GROMACS .gro file of C-alpha atoms in nm:
model
  382
    1MET     CA    1  -5.156   7.990  -1.752
    2PRO     CA    2  -5.021   8.213  -2.033
    3ARG     CA    3  -4.903   8.040  -2.345
    4SER     CA    4  -4.554   8.097  -2.481
    5PRO     CA    5  -4.506   8.289  -2.810
    6ARG     CA    6  -4.360   7.975  -2.963
    7ALA     CA    7  -4.675   7.772  -2.887
    8LEU     CA    8  -4.899   8.048  -3.022
    9ALA     CA    9  -4.693   8.075  -3.340
   10LEU     CA   10  -4.707   7.699  -3.391
   11GLN     CA   11  -5.085   7.695  -3.350
   12ALA     CA   12  -5.120   7.985  -3.593
   13LEU     CA   13  -4.909   7.800  -3.853
   14VAL     CA   14  -5.121   7.486  -3.815
   15ALA     CA   15  -5.441   7.692  -3.854
   16LEU     CA   16  -5.306   7.865  -4.166
   17ALA     CA   17  -5.200   7.531  -4.315
   18LEU     CA   18  -5.545   7.385  -4.260
   19ALA     CA   19  -5.712   7.694  -4.407
   20ALA     CA   20  -5.484   7.678  -4.711
   21LEU     CA   21  -5.558   7.309  -4.758
   22ALA     CA   22  -5.933   7.375  -4.740
   23TYR     CA   23  -5.900   7.660  -4.991
   24VAL     CA   24  -5.703   7.447  -5.238
   25ALA     CA   25  -5.954   7.161  -5.206
   26ALA     CA   26  -6.252   7.393  -5.258
   27THR     CA   27  -6.090   7.566  -5.556
   28ASN     CA   28  -5.995   7.235  -5.716
   29ALA     CA   29  -6.347   7.095  -5.669
   30SER     CA   30  -6.506   7.413  -5.811
   31GLU     CA   31  -6.286   7.406  -6.122
   32LYS     CA   32  -6.361   7.039  -6.190
   33LEU     CA   33  -6.734   7.093  -6.147
   34ALA     CA   34  -6.722   7.392  -6.383
   35ARG     CA   35  -6.544   7.188  -6.652
   36GLN     CA   36  -6.822   6.926  -6.627
   37GLY     CA   37  -7.095   7.188  -6.647
   38ILE     CA   38  -7.213   7.130  -6.291
   39THR     CA   39  -7.321   7.430  -6.087
   40ALA     CA   40  -7.210   7.412  -5.726
   41GLY     CA   41  -7.464   7.478  -5.453
   42PHE     CA   42  -7.780   7.326  -5.308
   43GLY     CA   43  -8.022   7.448  -5.571
   44PHE     CA   44  -8.052   7.095  -5.710
   45LEU     CA   45  -8.268   7.002  -5.409
   46GLY     CA   46  -8.561   7.186  -5.566
   47ARG     CA   47  -8.542   7.000  -5.897
   48SER     CA   48  -8.780   6.716  -5.987
   49ALA     CA   49  -8.658   6.375  -5.872
   50GLY     CA   50  -8.853   6.157  -6.116
   51PHE     CA   51  -8.796   5.825  -5.936
   52ASP     CA   52  -9.009   5.624  -5.697
   53ILE     CA   53  -8.917   5.497  -5.351
   54SER     CA   54  -9.050   5.161  -5.237
   55GLN     CA   55  -9.104   5.255  -4.871
   56ARG     CA   56  -9.210   5.600  -4.753
   57LEU     CA   57  -9.359   5.735  -4.434
   58ILE     CA   58  -9.476   6.064  -4.587
   59PRO     CA   59  -9.660   6.139  -4.913
   60TYR     CA   60  -9.425   6.105  -5.209
   61ALA     CA   61  -9.532   6.116  -5.573
   62ALA     CA   62  -9.254   6.037  -5.820
   63ALA     CA   63  -9.400   6.268  -6.085
   64THR     CA   64  -9.396   6.580  -5.868
   65ALA     CA   65  -9.149   6.504  -5.588
   66THR     CA   66  -8.821   6.693  -5.561
   67TYR     CA   67  -8.480   6.574  -5.449
   68LEU     CA   68  -8.551   6.740  -5.115
   69ASP     CA   69  -8.861   6.521  -5.081
   70ALA     CA   70  -8.649   6.215  -5.158
   71PHE     CA   71  -8.404   6.327  -4.890
   72ARG     CA   72  -8.684   6.352  -4.635
   73VAL     CA   73  -8.814   6.004  -4.723
   74GLY     CA   74  -8.469   5.848  -4.692
   75LEU     CA   75  -8.402   6.028  -4.363
   76LEU     CA   76  -8.732   5.912  -4.212
   77ASN     CA   77  -8.662   5.554  -4.322
   78THR     CA   78  -8.323   5.571  -4.151
   79LEU     CA   79  -8.475   5.713  -3.832
   80LEU     CA   80  -8.746   5.445  -3.834
   81VAL     CA   81  -8.517   5.144  -3.863
   82SER     CA   82  -8.258   5.294  -3.625
   83GLY     CA   83  -8.512   5.375  -3.356
   84LEU     CA   84  -8.681   5.034  -3.373
   85ALA     CA   85  -8.344   4.855  -3.380
   86ILE     CA   86  -8.228   5.046  -3.071
   87GLY     CA   87  -8.538   4.942  -2.879
   88LEU     CA   88  -8.530   4.580  -2.992
   89ALA     CA   89  -8.155   4.543  -2.938
   90THR     CA   90  -8.190   4.684  -2.586
   91LEU     CA   91  -8.461   4.432  -2.496
   92ILE     CA   92  -8.271   4.137  -2.640
   93GLY     CA   93  -7.938   4.255  -2.499
   94PHE     CA   94  -8.068   4.295  -2.145
   95ALA     CA   95  -8.245   3.957  -2.157
   96VAL     CA   96  -7.936   3.777  -2.286
   97GLY     CA   97  -7.704   3.965  -2.050
   98ILE     CA   98  -7.913   3.862  -1.749
   99ALA     CA   99  -7.932   3.507  -1.883
  100ARG     CA  100  -7.548   3.499  -1.899
  101LEU     CA  101  -7.550   3.509  -1.516
  102SER     CA  102  -7.836   3.263  -1.472
  103PRO     CA  103  -7.781   2.977  -1.223
  104ASN     CA  104  -7.936   2.745  -1.483
  105TRP     CA  105  -7.657   2.584  -1.687
  106LEU     CA  106  -7.863   2.545  -2.005
  107VAL     CA  107  -7.985   2.906  -2.007
  108ARG     CA  108  -7.635   3.034  -1.931
  109THR     CA  109  -7.480   2.823  -2.208
  110LEU     CA  110  -7.738   2.924  -2.469
  111ALA     CA  111  -7.685   3.292  -2.386
  112ALA     CA  112  -7.308   3.254  -2.411
  113THR     CA  113  -7.342   3.074  -2.745
  114TYR     CA  114  -7.562   3.354  -2.880
  115VAL     CA  115  -7.313   3.621  -2.776
  116GLU     CA  116  -6.999   3.447  -2.899
  117THR     CA  117  -7.158   3.349  -3.231
  118LEU     CA  118  -7.320   3.673  -3.337
  119ARG     CA  119  -7.057   3.922  -3.224
  120ASN     CA  120  -6.783   3.727  -3.407
  121LEU     CA  121  -6.962   3.720  -3.744
  122PRO     CA  122  -6.949   4.027  -3.974
  123LEU     CA  123  -7.268   4.231  -3.971
  124LEU     CA  124  -7.264   4.246  -4.350
  125LEU     CA  125  -7.280   3.867  -4.367
  126GLN     CA  126  -7.558   3.852  -4.109
  127LEU     CA  127  -7.767   4.101  -4.306
  128LEU     CA  128  -7.737   3.884  -4.617
  129VAL     CA  129  -7.833   3.573  -4.419
  130TRP     CA  130  -8.136   3.746  -4.269
  131TYR     CA  131  -8.240   3.882  -4.608
  132VAL     CA  132  -8.216   3.545  -4.781
  133ALA     CA  133  -8.383   3.364  -4.490
  134VAL     CA  134  -8.670   3.613  -4.478
  135ARG     CA  135  -8.732   3.600  -4.853
  136VAL     CA  136  -8.711   3.221  -4.881
  137ALA     CA  137  -8.947   3.161  -4.590
  138LEU     CA  138  -9.227   3.378  -4.734
  139PRO     CA  139  -9.489   3.266  -4.991
  140GLU     CA  140  -9.479   3.391  -5.349
  141ALA     CA  141  -9.624   3.733  -5.424
  142GLN     CA  142  -9.897   3.587  -5.651
  143ARG     CA  143 -10.018   3.358  -5.370
  144PRO     CA  144  -9.981   3.559  -5.049
  145ALA     CA  145 -10.090   3.438  -4.711
  146ALA     CA  146 -10.390   3.644  -4.598
  147TRP     CA  147 -10.555   3.692  -4.262
  148GLY     CA  148 -10.758   3.974  -4.111
  149GLY     CA  149 -10.706   4.208  -4.407
  150ALA     CA  150 -10.326   4.164  -4.402
  151TYR     CA  151 -10.117   3.992  -4.672
  152LEU     CA  152  -9.776   3.830  -4.637
  153SER     CA  153  -9.558   3.739  -4.936
  154GLN     CA  154  -9.205   3.770  -5.071
  155ARG     CA  155  -9.285   4.134  -5.144
  156GLY     CA  156  -9.333   4.191  -4.771
  157LEU     CA  157  -9.614   4.234  -4.522
  158VAL     CA  158  -9.904   4.458  -4.628
  159LEU     CA  159 -10.126   4.589  -4.348
  160PRO     CA  160 -10.434   4.812  -4.341
  161ARG     CA  161 -10.316   5.174  -4.335
  162PRO     CA  162 -10.504   5.423  -4.116
  163GLU     CA  163 -10.517   5.778  -4.250
  164PHE     CA  164 -10.452   6.021  -3.964
  165SER     CA  165 -10.584   6.329  -4.136
  166GLY     CA  166 -10.819   6.591  -3.996
  167VAL     CA  167 -10.922   6.523  -3.638
  168ALA     CA  168 -10.772   6.172  -3.664
  169TRP     CA  169 -10.441   6.323  -3.548
  170LEU     CA  170 -10.579   6.274  -3.197
  171VAL     CA  171 -10.494   5.902  -3.219
  172PRO     CA  172 -10.114   5.941  -3.267
  173ALA     CA  173 -10.127   6.228  -3.016
  174ALA     CA  174 -10.281   5.984  -2.769
  175VAL     CA  175  -9.992   5.743  -2.834
  176LEU     CA  176  -9.738   6.016  -2.751
  177ALA     CA  177  -9.938   6.113  -2.442
  178GLY     CA  178  -9.939   5.750  -2.329
  179ILE     CA  179  -9.561   5.726  -2.367
  180VAL     CA  180  -9.506   6.048  -2.170
  181LEU     CA  181  -9.746   5.944  -1.894
  182SER     CA  182  -9.592   5.596  -1.867
  183GLY     CA  183  -9.250   5.759  -1.826
  184ALA     CA  184  -9.389   5.984  -1.554
  185TRP     CA  185  -9.539   5.678  -1.383
  186ALA     CA  186  -9.203   5.498  -1.391
  187ARG     CA  187  -9.027   5.801  -1.240
  188ARG     CA  188  -9.291   5.825  -0.968
  189ARG     CA  189  -9.244   5.456  -0.889
  190ALA     CA  190  -8.866   5.505  -0.866
  191ARG     CA  191  -8.911   5.793  -0.621
  192ARG     CA  192  -9.146   5.580  -0.409
  193VAL     CA  193  -8.887   5.301  -0.397
  194GLU     CA  194  -8.615   5.546  -0.293
  195ALA     CA  195  -8.844   5.676  -0.019
  196GLY     CA  196  -8.886   5.323   0.115
  197ALA     CA  197  -9.240   5.258  -0.008
  198ALA     CA  198  -9.348   4.932  -0.167
  199PRO     CA  199  -9.286   4.929  -0.542
  200GLY     CA  200  -9.594   4.934  -0.760
  201PRO     CA  201  -9.643   4.771  -1.101
  202VAL     CA  202  -9.487   4.934  -1.408
  203VAL     CA  203  -9.546   4.717  -1.714
  204GLY     CA  204  -9.923   4.687  -1.670
  205PRO     CA  205  -9.995   5.060  -1.625
  206ALA     CA  206  -9.750   5.150  -1.903
  207LEU     CA  207  -9.921   4.916  -2.151
  208ALA     CA  208 -10.261   5.043  -2.041
  209LEU     CA  209 -10.153   5.402  -2.107
  210VAL     CA  210  -9.972   5.341  -2.438
  211LEU     CA  211 -10.243   5.115  -2.582
  212GLY     CA  212 -10.551   5.225  -2.394
  213LEU     CA  213 -10.540   5.598  -2.466
  214PRO     CA  214 -10.517   5.552  -2.849
  215ALA     CA  215 -10.796   5.293  -2.834
  216LEU     CA  216 -11.018   5.534  -2.642
  217ALA     CA  217 -10.938   5.811  -2.891
  218TRP     CA  218 -11.018   5.580  -3.184
  219ILE     CA  219 -11.350   5.472  -3.033
  220GLY     CA  220 -11.437   5.826  -2.931
  221LEU     CA  221 -11.381   5.961  -3.283
  222ALA     CA  222 -11.595   5.684  -3.430
  223ARG     CA  223 -11.883   5.755  -3.193
  224ALA     CA  224 -11.852   6.129  -3.261
  225GLY     CA  225 -11.905   6.068  -3.632
  226HIS     CA  226 -11.539   6.110  -3.736
  227PRO     CA  227 -11.410   5.755  -3.779
  228VAL     CA  228 -11.045   5.712  -3.874
  229PRO     CA  229 -11.036   5.613  -4.244
  230VAL     CA  230 -10.847   5.293  -4.321
  231ALA     CA  231 -10.698   5.195  -4.659
  232TRP     CA  232 -10.738   4.818  -4.690
  233PRO     CA  233 -10.500   4.621  -4.914
  234ALA     CA  234 -10.638   4.405  -5.192
  235PRO     CA  235 -10.494   4.123  -5.405
  236GLY     CA  236 -10.340   4.234  -5.734
  237PRO     CA  237 -10.190   4.063  -6.040
  238TYR     CA  238  -9.837   4.102  -5.908
  239GLY     CA  239  -9.911   4.091  -5.538
  240PRO     CA  240 -10.113   4.279  -5.277
  241GLU     CA  241 -10.184   4.643  -5.360
  242GLY     CA  242 -10.263   4.937  -5.134
  243GLY     CA  243 -10.236   4.944  -4.758
  244LEU     CA  244  -9.919   4.986  -4.555
  245GLY     CA  245  -9.631   4.780  -4.691
  246ILE     CA  246  -9.345   4.650  -4.474
  247LEU     CA  247  -9.059   4.544  -4.699
  248PRO     CA  248  -8.861   4.224  -4.641
  249GLU     CA  249  -8.552   4.447  -4.675
  250PHE     CA  250  -8.674   4.645  -4.375
  251ALA     CA  251  -8.738   4.329  -4.172
  252ALA     CA  252  -8.395   4.187  -4.259
  253LEU     CA  253  -8.217   4.511  -4.169
  254LEU     CA  254  -8.408   4.548  -3.843
  255LEU     CA  255  -8.341   4.189  -3.735
  256GLY     CA  256  -7.977   4.201  -3.842
  257LEU     CA  257  -7.899   4.528  -3.661
  258SER     CA  258  -8.091   4.424  -3.350
  259THR     CA  259  -7.953   4.074  -3.302
  260TYR     CA  260  -7.595   4.175  -3.385
  261THR     CA  261  -7.584   4.476  -3.152
  262ALA     CA  262  -7.772   4.287  -2.881
  263ALA     CA  263  -7.475   4.050  -2.849
  264PHE     CA  264  -7.252   4.345  -2.753
  265ILE     CA  265  -7.518   4.496  -2.525
  266ALA     CA  266  -7.548   4.161  -2.348
  267GLU     CA  267  -7.179   4.169  -2.255
  268ILE     CA  268  -7.214   4.529  -2.136
  269VAL     CA  269  -7.510   4.429  -1.918
  270ARG     CA  270  -7.323   4.127  -1.781
  271ALA     CA  271  -7.024   4.342  -1.689
  272GLY     CA  272  -7.250   4.601  -1.528
  273LEU     CA  273  -7.430   4.342  -1.317
  274ASN     CA  274  -7.098   4.192  -1.207
  275SER     CA  275  -6.981   4.537  -1.095
  276VAL     CA  276  -7.247   4.544  -0.821
  277ALA     CA  277  -7.116   4.414  -0.489
  278ARG     CA  278  -7.225   4.060  -0.408
  279GLY     CA  279  -7.344   4.177  -0.069
  280GLN     CA  280  -7.621   4.381  -0.230
  281GLY     CA  281  -7.783   4.067  -0.368
  282GLU     CA  282  -7.729   3.879  -0.046
  283ALA     CA  283  -7.894   4.158   0.153
  284ALA     CA  284  -8.191   4.157  -0.085
  285ALA     CA  285  -8.223   3.778  -0.050
  286ALA     CA  286  -8.210   3.815   0.329
  287LEU     CA  287  -8.505   4.053   0.304
  288GLY     CA  288  -8.700   3.787   0.116
  289LEU     CA  289  -8.682   3.940  -0.231
  290SER     CA  290  -8.695   3.701  -0.524
  291ARG     CA  291  -8.419   3.700  -0.786
  292ALA     CA  292  -8.641   3.890  -1.030
  293LYS     CA  293  -8.720   4.163  -0.776
  294THR     CA  294  -8.356   4.179  -0.670
  295LEU     CA  295  -8.256   4.242  -1.030
  296ALA     CA  296  -8.528   4.502  -1.088
  297LEU     CA  297  -8.498   4.691  -0.759
  298VAL     CA  298  -8.137   4.645  -0.647
  299THR     CA  299  -7.889   4.514  -0.902
  300ILE     CA  300  -7.992   4.675  -1.231
  301PRO     CA  301  -8.044   5.028  -1.090
  302GLN     CA  302  -7.693   5.022  -0.942
  303ALA     CA  303  -7.544   4.866  -1.254
  304MET     CA  304  -7.688   5.131  -1.487
  305ARG     CA  305  -7.414   5.380  -1.402
  306VAL     CA  306  -7.168   5.130  -1.550
  307ILE     CA  307  -7.394   5.018  -1.835
  308VAL     CA  308  -7.506   5.352  -1.982
  309PRO     CA  309  -7.172   5.492  -2.117
  310PRO     CA  310  -7.080   5.187  -2.332
  311LEU     CA  311  -7.449   5.138  -2.416
  312THR     CA  312  -7.442   5.483  -2.576
  313SER     CA  313  -7.166   5.368  -2.810
  314GLN     CA  314  -7.376   5.072  -2.921
  315TYR     CA  315  -7.671   5.300  -2.994
  316LEU     CA  316  -7.445   5.515  -3.208
  317ASN     CA  317  -7.321   5.203  -3.387
  318ILE     CA  318  -7.678   5.106  -3.473
  319THR     CA  319  -7.744   5.447  -3.627
  320LYS     CA  320  -7.425   5.437  -3.834
  321ASN     CA  321  -7.452   5.069  -3.928
  322SER     CA  322  -7.800   5.131  -4.067
  323SER     CA  323  -7.619   5.272  -4.373
  324LEU     CA  324  -7.543   4.909  -4.468
  325ALA     CA  325  -7.904   4.897  -4.585
  326VAL     CA  326  -7.776   4.980  -4.933
  327LEU     CA  327  -7.647   4.621  -4.956
  328ILE     CA  328  -7.996   4.466  -4.938
  329GLY     CA  329  -8.187   4.746  -5.110
  330TYR     CA  330  -8.364   4.912  -4.817
  331PRO     CA  331  -8.429   5.278  -4.916
  332ASP     CA  332  -8.250   5.453  -4.630
  333LEU     CA  333  -8.072   5.789  -4.653
  334VAL     CA  334  -7.753   5.644  -4.804
  335HIS     CA  335  -7.938   5.434  -5.060
  336VAL     CA  336  -8.176   5.712  -5.170
  337PHE     CA  337  -7.963   6.022  -5.135
  338MET     CA  338  -7.603   5.910  -5.183
  339GLY     CA  339  -7.713   5.649  -5.434
  340THR     CA  340  -7.993   5.757  -5.667
  341VAL     CA  341  -7.980   6.133  -5.609
  342LEU     CA  342  -7.602   6.149  -5.642
  343ASN     CA  343  -7.605   5.945  -5.963
  344GLN     CA  344  -7.873   6.166  -6.119
  345THR     CA  345  -7.737   6.507  -6.015
  346ASN     CA  346  -7.360   6.450  -5.994
  347GLN     CA  347  -7.358   6.696  -5.702
  348ALA     CA  348  -7.112   6.476  -5.515
  349VAL     CA  349  -6.971   6.740  -5.281
  350GLU     CA  350  -7.310   6.868  -5.168
  351VAL     CA  351  -7.472   6.524  -5.135
  352VAL     CA  352  -7.182   6.380  -4.936
  353ALA     CA  353  -7.165   6.691  -4.716
  354ILE     CA  354  -7.537   6.674  -4.637
  355THR     CA  355  -7.524   6.302  -4.562
  356MET     CA  356  -7.222   6.343  -4.335
  357ALA     CA  357  -7.391   6.632  -4.154
  358VAL     CA  358  -7.705   6.423  -4.097
  359TYR     CA  359  -7.519   6.128  -3.944
  360LEU     CA  360  -7.303   6.360  -3.736
  361THR     CA  361  -7.611   6.540  -3.606
  362LEU     CA  362  -7.789   6.213  -3.527
  363SER     CA  363  -7.487   6.076  -3.343
  364LEU     CA  364  -7.422   6.392  -3.143
  365GLY     CA  365  -7.791   6.430  -3.058
  366LEU     CA  366  -7.824   6.070  -2.942
  367ALA     CA  367  -7.504   6.098  -2.738
  368ALA     CA  368  -7.631   6.418  -2.576
  369LEU     CA  369  -7.959   6.251  -2.478
  370MET     CA  370  -7.783   5.948  -2.329
  371ASN     CA  371  -7.534   6.169  -2.143
  372ALA     CA  372  -7.821   6.376  -2.001
  373TYR     CA  373  -7.991   6.056  -1.885
  374ASN     CA  374  -7.665   5.934  -1.734
  375ARG     CA  375  -7.610   6.259  -1.542
  376ARG     CA  376  -7.968   6.260  -1.414
  377ALA     CA  377  -7.984   5.895  -1.316
  378ALA     CA  378  -7.634   5.835  -1.180
  379PRO     CA  379  -7.655   6.032  -0.852
  380GLY     CA  380  -7.955   5.831  -0.737
  381MET     CA  381  -7.790   5.501  -0.817
  382ARG     CA  382  -7.475   5.531  -0.608
   0.00000   0.00000   0.00000
């Protein structure tokens, strides 16, 4: 349908107004930066950072690291806590959501209490409670609890750290292969169920693949004369030294994000299960299926088409809410990049723009993955 000249003129005026506003804002920012002796651009990323980061998943030396290295460390920390929180919140949310419909009064009441309590308390407050509770419950750093080469104290949990260098990369590759193969096994099982065949086990084979393949790779490398080197922690004057450290800030953030979001996921799951016609469950019971098998084979697969869209929003909330880590000192992207890097460089426009672009990319990418899953799974669930 052709647009009228009036509509086209109005759209052109709006576009010109937005362009003019962007030009004025950019000019104003450039002039202010010039007066302060700050050079605009992203060249600051190559300068030496000169500060340490308490948790890092990649090599990072404060003496030689750049601001770009600090950005990578903060980004990986954000991805780590967000990914683990999504998985943990999903497990808790589905368990509590199913418990909300339990015929057992006590289980149903406890699940309802969990949901109504946690989703009505601010996440910021819950993070503080988790952080204080985690720190208070742990022993002092000078007298850590030790077992099996691991140390637990108020400075966190320190574990032996395997070094996956050289041919040792085969071990994490085996983990990825196990995850892919377990997913393929689950899809094969779903196709067998749709074809009318008896459903096979899922959890057992999946655990065998995810855990068994890396174990075989580890043992095989050791027998071939290329054992995976392990850095063992040791007691120090101020606490355990070396190894792989898990900060109490990380634990508090992970627990806070997971338990808070799980309360919302539980209500989404409950609504999805209630959307399935009662006759479906009655037909399954008439066939002799137990309640657990009815949920796994009949109710949940049909409810997923209702659950997935709002579940996507909760996953996005976890990713964005992880930025609250700055409150308890966990070195995520906001804490490292928009905190320390911004204060040292004064490149406010560039730092904020990069941070916004990262969160926007993460949110859009996660939404695209969930939408693809929804489109692929929905036709078979109707």
